[in-house]
Amino acid sequence: MSINVYLVFNGNCREAVQFYSDVFETEQPQFMTFGSSPSDPSYPLPEEAKDLIMHTRININGSTVMFSDTFPGMPFTAGNNFSLSYTTDNLDELQSLFDKLKAGGQVRMELQETFWSKSYGSLTDKFGIEWQFNYDNAEMGN
């Protein structure tokens, strides 16, 4: 389906996305915060994470650009705060590409079901590029 840019911010994602939305005159973005995600008692959400942006996106001249804040405690380096996000409605294709790109790289999260996708995973390839893989069958509002 598509490859999109995913930009990560250090606590100021909402401000940045509003700015880009105003500059490019896009529709108002919908913000999903870490606090709005389903809770897991095994992994309590730190108070400082609740209002941070877990995910949002805007369409800039036909291209989807996605955004989030860094989760508290995770490393953040300006200039390295992006990934490529591959989205498809073909599970076999998703698995095949994930397996090929993980060769020589480092898996951050194996492909697995999440509350937003039937199959999501992430990895850093052998060249240091971060990838996110997302199954989108239009049922879960991706």
mmCIF file of C-alpha atoms in Angstrom:
data_model
loop_
_atom_site.group_PDB
_atom_site.id
_atom_site.type_symbol
_atom_site.label_atom_id
_atom_site.label_comp_id
_atom_site.label_asym_id
_atom_site.label_seq_id
_atom_site.Cartn_x
_atom_site.Cartn_y
_atom_site.Cartn_z
ATOM 1 C CA MET A 1 0.000 0.000 0.000
ATOM 2 C CA SER A 2 2.524 2.633 1.073
ATOM 3 C CA ILE A 3 5.747 3.667 2.763
ATOM 4 C CA ASN A 4 5.410 6.695 5.008
ATOM 5 C CA VAL A 5 7.758 8.825 7.054
ATOM 6 C CA TYR A 6 7.339 8.575 10.831
ATOM 7 C CA LEU A 7 8.773 11.484 12.843
ATOM 8 C CA VAL A 8 9.431 11.254 16.580
ATOM 9 C CA PHE A 9 9.556 14.218 18.961
ATOM 10 C CA ASN A 10 10.768 14.699 22.507
ATOM 11 C CA GLY A 11 7.564 15.812 24.222
ATOM 12 C CA ASN A 12 6.534 18.519 21.746
ATOM 13 C CA CYS A 13 4.800 16.376 19.108
ATOM 14 C CA ARG A 14 1.394 18.035 19.540
ATOM 15 C CA GLU A 15 2.933 21.490 19.031
ATOM 16 C CA ALA A 16 4.932 20.351 15.985
ATOM 17 C CA VAL A 17 1.971 18.646 14.308
ATOM 18 C CA GLN A 18 -0.296 21.654 14.877
ATOM 19 C CA PHE A 19 2.412 23.832 13.341
ATOM 20 C CA TYR A 20 2.779 21.584 10.270
ATOM 21 C CA SER A 21 -0.998 21.301 9.971
ATOM 22 C CA ASP A 22 -1.298 25.100 9.949
ATOM 23 C CA VAL A 23 1.598 25.587 7.517
ATOM 24 C CA PHE A 24 0.288 23.025 5.016
ATOM 25 C CA GLU A 25 -3.386 23.827 5.706
ATOM 26 C CA THR A 26 -4.344 20.209 6.400
ATOM 27 C CA GLU A 27 -7.365 18.829 8.217
ATOM 28 C CA GLN A 28 -7.084 19.057 11.988
ATOM 29 C CA PRO A 29 -5.118 16.035 13.230
ATOM 30 C CA GLN A 30 -6.569 13.411 15.552
ATOM 31 C CA PHE A 31 -4.244 12.726 18.506
ATOM 32 C CA MET A 32 -3.916 9.353 20.258
ATOM 33 C CA THR A 33 -2.104 9.758 23.579
ATOM 34 C CA PHE A 34 -0.264 7.062 25.505
ATOM 35 C CA GLY A 35 -2.894 7.589 28.206
ATOM 36 C CA SER A 36 -5.718 6.713 25.802
ATOM 37 C CA SER A 37 -4.257 3.284 25.006
ATOM 38 C CA PRO A 38 -5.564 0.186 26.822
ATOM 39 C CA SER A 39 -3.856 -0.200 30.206
ATOM 40 C CA ASP A 40 -1.841 -3.226 31.246
ATOM 41 C CA PRO A 41 -1.362 -3.696 35.007
ATOM 42 C CA SER A 42 1.952 -5.456 34.309
ATOM 43 C CA TYR A 43 3.261 -2.245 32.712
ATOM 44 C CA PRO A 44 1.822 0.761 34.542
ATOM 45 C CA LEU A 45 1.918 3.951 32.516
ATOM 46 C CA PRO A 46 4.126 6.669 34.021
ATOM 47 C CA GLU A 47 2.192 9.843 34.823
ATOM 48 C CA GLU A 48 4.461 11.928 32.554
ATOM 49 C CA ALA A 49 3.532 9.720 29.558
ATOM 50 C CA LYS A 50 -0.258 10.057 29.755
ATOM 51 C CA ASP A 51 -0.590 13.267 27.687
ATOM 52 C CA LEU A 52 2.260 12.522 25.270
ATOM 53 C CA ILE A 53 1.308 11.654 21.697
ATOM 54 C CA MET A 54 1.444 7.953 20.866
ATOM 55 C CA HIS A 55 0.339 8.459 17.265
ATOM 56 C CA THR A 56 -1.075 11.012 14.867
ATOM 57 C CA ARG A 57 -0.819 11.723 11.168
ATOM 58 C CA ILE A 58 -1.546 14.392 8.603
ATOM 59 C CA ASN A 59 -1.696 14.353 4.828
ATOM 60 C CA ILE A 60 0.712 16.801 3.226
ATOM 61 C CA ASN A 61 0.114 17.177 -0.494
ATOM 62 C CA GLY A 62 -0.885 13.514 -0.912
ATOM 63 C CA SER A 63 1.760 12.051 1.438
ATOM 64 C CA THR A 64 0.903 10.689 4.858
ATOM 65 C CA VAL A 65 3.336 11.881 7.522
ATOM 66 C CA MET A 66 3.021 10.195 10.919
ATOM 67 C CA PHE A 67 4.230 11.462 14.290
ATOM 68 C CA SER A 68 4.683 10.498 17.934
ATOM 69 C CA ASP A 69 6.494 11.545 21.080
ATOM 70 C CA THR A 70 9.331 9.477 22.507
ATOM 71 C CA PHE A 71 8.136 7.395 25.448
ATOM 72 C CA PRO A 72 9.664 8.654 28.724
ATOM 73 C CA GLY A 73 12.991 6.970 29.408
ATOM 74 C CA MET A 74 13.607 6.006 25.780
ATOM 75 C CA PRO A 75 16.619 7.569 24.057
ATOM 76 C CA PHE A 76 15.988 10.542 21.810
ATOM 77 C CA THR A 77 18.519 11.941 19.349
ATOM 78 C CA ALA A 78 17.548 14.894 17.175
ATOM 79 C CA GLY A 79 18.390 13.983 13.591
ATOM 80 C CA ASN A 80 17.816 10.261 14.153
ATOM 81 C CA ASN A 81 14.191 10.653 15.156
ATOM 82 C CA PHE A 82 12.490 9.108 12.145
ATOM 83 C CA SER A 83 11.537 5.723 10.738
ATOM 84 C CA LEU A 84 9.949 4.402 7.589
ATOM 85 C CA SER A 85 6.531 2.860 8.075
ATOM 86 C CA TYR A 86 5.442 0.142 5.634
ATOM 87 C CA THR A 87 1.700 -0.474 5.525
ATOM 88 C CA THR A 88 -0.043 -3.188 3.534
ATOM 89 C CA ASP A 89 -3.245 -5.229 3.529
ATOM 90 C CA ASN A 90 -1.319 -8.423 2.672
ATOM 91 C CA LEU A 91 -0.130 -10.394 5.736
ATOM 92 C CA ASP A 92 2.161 -12.693 3.719
ATOM 93 C CA GLU A 93 3.866 -9.706 2.110
ATOM 94 C CA LEU A 94 4.250 -8.038 5.507
ATOM 95 C CA GLN A 95 5.897 -11.137 7.007
ATOM 96 C CA SER A 96 8.161 -11.672 3.990
ATOM 97 C CA LEU A 97 9.451 -8.091 3.950
ATOM 98 C CA PHE A 98 9.919 -8.084 7.727
ATOM 99 C CA ASP A 99 11.947 -11.318 7.543
ATOM 100 C CA LYS A 100 14.125 -9.999 4.708
ATOM 101 C CA LEU A 101 14.858 -6.655 6.375
ATOM 102 C CA LYS A 102 15.648 -8.186 9.772
ATOM 103 C CA ALA A 103 18.547 -10.215 8.294
ATOM 104 C CA GLY A 104 21.664 -8.659 9.786
ATOM 105 C CA GLY A 105 19.566 -6.101 11.647
ATOM 106 C CA GLN A 106 17.953 -5.894 15.075
ATOM 107 C CA VAL A 107 14.300 -6.635 15.788
ATOM 108 C CA ARG A 108 12.740 -4.154 18.198
ATOM 109 C CA MET A 109 9.314 -5.844 18.189
ATOM 110 C CA GLU A 110 8.428 -9.069 16.373
ATOM 111 C CA LEU A 111 5.316 -8.967 14.195
ATOM 112 C CA GLN A 112 2.362 -9.433 16.525
ATOM 113 C CA GLU A 113 -1.216 -8.394 17.115
ATOM 114 C CA THR A 114 -1.708 -5.061 18.863
ATOM 115 C CA PHE A 115 -4.818 -3.119 19.802
ATOM 116 C CA TRP A 116 -4.500 -1.110 16.549
ATOM 117 C CA SER A 117 -3.406 -3.809 14.097
ATOM 118 C CA LYS A 118 -3.675 -7.531 13.451
ATOM 119 C CA SER A 119 0.089 -7.480 12.801
ATOM 120 C CA TYR A 120 2.635 -4.820 13.774
ATOM 121 C CA GLY A 121 6.401 -5.005 14.252
ATOM 122 C CA SER A 122 9.512 -2.868 14.118
ATOM 123 C CA LEU A 123 13.187 -3.332 13.432
ATOM 124 C CA THR A 124 16.419 -1.578 12.590
ATOM 125 C CA ASP A 125 17.923 -2.928 9.368
ATOM 126 C CA LYS A 126 21.613 -3.693 8.859
ATOM 127 C CA PHE A 127 22.144 -0.155 7.552
ATOM 128 C CA GLY A 128 20.701 1.470 10.696
ATOM 129 C CA ILE A 129 17.344 2.447 9.174
ATOM 130 C CA GLU A 130 14.369 1.997 11.476
ATOM 131 C CA TRP A 131 11.276 0.360 9.979
ATOM 132 C CA GLN A 132 7.741 -0.098 11.258
ATOM 133 C CA PHE A 133 5.454 -2.678 9.648
ATOM 134 C CA ASN A 134 1.707 -2.396 9.920
ATOM 135 C CA TYR A 135 -1.126 -4.533 8.592
ATOM 136 C CA ASP A 136 -4.063 -2.382 7.505
ATOM 137 C CA ASN A 137 -7.244 -4.070 6.376
ATOM 138 C CA ALA A 138 -9.255 -0.879 7.100
ATOM 139 C CA GLU A 139 -11.049 -2.595 10.006
ATOM 140 C CA MET A 140 -9.081 -1.097 12.913
ATOM 141 C CA GLY A 141 -8.881 2.541 11.823
ATOM 142 C CA ASN A 142 -5.148 2.613 11.018
#
